[in-house]
Coordinates of C-alpha atoms in Angstrom, one line a residue:
M1493 CA 150.0 77.0 62.9
S1494 CA 147.2 76.3 60.5
N1495 CA 144.3 74.1 61.2
S1496 CA 145.6 71.4 58.9
D1497 CA 148.9 71.4 60.8
Q1498 CA 147.1 71.0 64.1
T1499 CA 145.1 68.0 63.0
D1500 CA 148.2 66.4 61.5
S1501 CA 150.1 66.8 64.7
L1502 CA 147.2 65.4 66.8
Q1503 CA 147.4 61.7 67.2
V1504 CA 144.0 60.0 67.9
P1505 CA 144.5 57.0 70.0
A1506 CA 143.1 53.7 68.7
E1507 CA 139.7 52.6 70.0
D1508 CA 141.2 49.5 71.6
D1509 CA 143.6 51.7 73.5
L1510 CA 140.8 53.9 74.8
L1511 CA 138.8 50.9 76.0
S1512 CA 141.7 49.3 77.7
T1513 CA 142.8 52.4 79.4
E1514 CA 139.4 53.5 80.6
Q1515 CA 139.1 52.7 84.3
G1516 CA 141.9 50.2 84.0
Q1517 CA 139.7 47.4 82.7
Q1518 CA 140.7 44.9 80.0
Q1519 CA 138.4 44.4 77.1
P1520 CA 136.9 41.0 76.9
D1521 CA 138.4 38.6 74.4
V1522 CA 136.5 38.2 71.1
A1523 CA 136.3 34.5 71.5
D1524 CA 134.7 34.9 75.0
L1525 CA 132.1 37.2 73.5
Q1526 CA 131.4 34.8 70.6
A1527 CA 131.0 32.0 73.1
Q1528 CA 128.5 34.1 75.2
I1529 CA 126.6 34.9 72.0
A1530 CA 126.4 31.2 71.1
N1531 CA 125.2 30.3 74.7
L1532 CA 122.5 33.0 74.5
Q1533 CA 121.4 31.9 71.1
A1534 CA 121.1 28.3 72.4
E1535 CA 119.1 29.5 75.4
V1536 CA 116.8 31.5 73.1
K1537 CA 116.2 28.4 70.9
D1538 CA 115.5 26.3 74.0
V1539 CA 113.0 28.9 75.4
Q1540 CA 111.3 29.0 72.0
A1541 CA 111.1 25.2 71.8
R1542 CA 109.6 25.1 75.3
A1543 CA 107.1 27.9 74.4
N1544 CA 106.1 26.0 71.3
A1545 CA 105.6 22.8 73.2
D1546 CA 103.6 24.6 75.9
M1547 CA 101.4 26.2 73.2
Y1548 CA 100.9 22.8 71.5
N1549 CA 99.9 21.2 74.8
F1550 CA 97.6 24.0 75.6
Q1551 CA 95.9 23.8 72.2
K1552 CA 95.5 20.0 72.6
R1553 CA 94.1 20.4 76.1
V1554 CA 91.6 23.0 74.9
E1555 CA 90.5 20.8 72.0
R1556 CA 90.1 17.8 74.4
E1557 CA 88.0 19.9 76.8
T1558 CA 85.9 21.3 74.0
D1559 CA 85.2 17.8 72.7
N1560 CA 84.3 16.6 76.2
A1561 CA 82.0 19.6 76.6
K1562 CA 80.3 18.8 73.3
K1563 CA 80.0 15.1 74.1
Y1564 CA 78.6 15.5 77.6
A1565 CA 76.6 18.7 77.3
L1566 CA 73.4 16.6 77.4
E1567 CA 74.3 14.9 80.7
K1568 CA 72.0 16.9 83.0
F1569 CA 69.2 16.9 80.4
A1570 CA 69.5 13.1 79.8
T1571 CA 69.5 12.4 83.5
G1572 CA 66.2 14.2 83.8
L1573 CA 64.8 12.2 80.9
L1574 CA 65.8 8.9 82.5
D1575 CA 63.1 9.5 85.1
V1576 CA 60.5 9.8 82.3
V1577 CA 61.8 6.5 80.8
D1578 CA 61.5 4.8 84.2
N1579 CA 57.9 6.1 84.7
L1580 CA 56.9 4.9 81.3
E1581 CA 58.4 1.5 82.1
R1582 CA 56.5 1.4 85.4
A1583 CA 53.2 2.3 83.5
I1584 CA 53.8 -0.5 81.0
A1585 CA 54.6 -3.0 83.8
A1586 CA 51.5 -1.9 85.8
A1587 CA 49.2 -2.3 82.8
G1588 CA 50.2 -6.0 82.4
D1589 CA 49.6 -7.8 79.2
D1590 CA 46.3 -6.2 78.2
A1591 CA 47.0 -6.1 74.4
D1592 CA 43.6 -4.5 73.6
N1593 CA 44.3 -1.4 75.6
A1594 CA 44.9 1.5 73.2
M1595 CA 46.4 3.6 76.0
L1596 CA 48.9 0.9 76.8
E1597 CA 49.9 0.8 73.1
G1598 CA 50.4 4.6 73.2
V1599 CA 52.6 4.4 76.2
K1600 CA 54.6 1.6 74.7
L1601 CA 55.1 3.6 71.5
T1602 CA 56.1 6.7 73.5
H1603 CA 58.6 4.6 75.4
K1604 CA 60.1 3.1 72.3
S1605 CA 60.3 6.5 70.6
L1606 CA 62.0 8.0 73.6
L1607 CA 64.6 5.2 73.8
T1608 CA 65.3 5.7 70.0
V1609 CA 65.9 9.4 70.6
L1610 CA 68.2 8.6 73.5
E1611 CA 70.2 6.1 71.5
K1612 CA 70.7 8.6 68.7
Q1613 CA 72.3 10.9 71.3
Q1614 CA 74.7 8.0 72.4
I1615 CA 72.7 7.2 75.5
V1616 CA 72.8 3.5 75.9
V1617 CA 70.9 1.2 78.3
V1618 CA 72.8 -0.9 80.8
D1619 CA 70.6 -3.9 81.5
P1620 CA 72.8 -6.4 83.3
V1621 CA 70.4 -9.3 83.9
G1622 CA 72.4 -12.5 84.2
E1623 CA 75.8 -10.7 83.9
T1624 CA 78.6 -10.7 86.4
F1625 CA 78.4 -7.9 88.9
N1626 CA 80.5 -4.9 87.8
A1627 CA 80.9 -2.1 90.4
D1628 CA 81.7 0.4 87.6
L1629 CA 78.3 -0.1 86.0
H1630 CA 76.1 -1.5 88.8
Q1631 CA 75.0 -0.4 92.2
A1632 CA 74.2 -3.4 94.5
V1633 CA 71.3 -2.7 96.8
G1634 CA 70.5 -6.1 98.0
I1635 CA 71.1 -9.9 97.8
A1636 CA 69.2 -12.1 95.3
P1637 CA 68.9 -15.5 96.9
D1638 CA 68.1 -17.4 93.7
A1639 CA 71.0 -15.9 91.7
P1640 CA 74.5 -17.5 91.3
A1641 CA 77.3 -15.9 93.3
N1642 CA 78.5 -12.6 92.0
Q1643 CA 75.8 -12.6 89.3
V1644 CA 73.1 -10.0 88.8
G1645 CA 69.8 -11.5 89.8
T1646 CA 67.3 -8.8 89.7
V1647 CA 67.5 -5.3 88.1
L1648 CA 65.5 -2.8 90.1
Q1649 CA 66.4 0.2 87.9
K1650 CA 68.3 0.1 84.5
G1651 CA 71.5 2.0 84.2
Y1652 CA 72.6 4.3 81.3
T1653 CA 75.8 5.5 79.7
L1654 CA 76.4 8.6 77.7
N1655 CA 79.2 8.2 75.1
G1656 CA 80.7 5.4 77.2
R1657 CA 80.6 7.4 80.4
L1658 CA 78.3 6.2 83.2
L1659 CA 75.3 8.4 83.4
R1660 CA 73.4 6.3 86.0
P1661 CA 74.4 3.0 87.5
A1662 CA 72.0 0.1 87.3
M1663 CA 70.5 -0.7 90.7
V1664 CA 70.7 -4.5 91.1
M1665 CA 70.4 -7.4 93.5
V1666 CA 73.3 -9.7 93.4
G1667 CA 73.7 -13.4 94.2
Q1668 CA 75.8 -14.3 97.2

């Protein structure tokens, strides 16, 4: 027998026959495999969509935190300056109405200049004289006998906000 006769007489079983006869298992149906592929592709799309949404939310949260950090970076520094403003106001009040005093004029100009700088940095005075008491902006420390009920009568210390956020509440006396 020649080599060509041997190859002609050998019959190679079909691939499907090999797969079905190996270990006695049946080959999965093509439709089942296509359904599994479709399910897996749907899962991949779902996971990608969730990952994109998570990344978008993360990016927005980082942007929001960065904006807040920029807005309120001055908070500690501004709080320290408020003591300086209070001391300047006390000096002005202690000097009275002596209009001829050059030192008093200097203190008033310094006070005004400092308030201007604070306002440029979005630090705003909360001066609630005659307003209704607001626990979010005011800290009641006593009762003002001559003020109407629930109205701010006397302001002991002005409050301040930084970009709309309370920096220091106004210490007030409230009518009963």
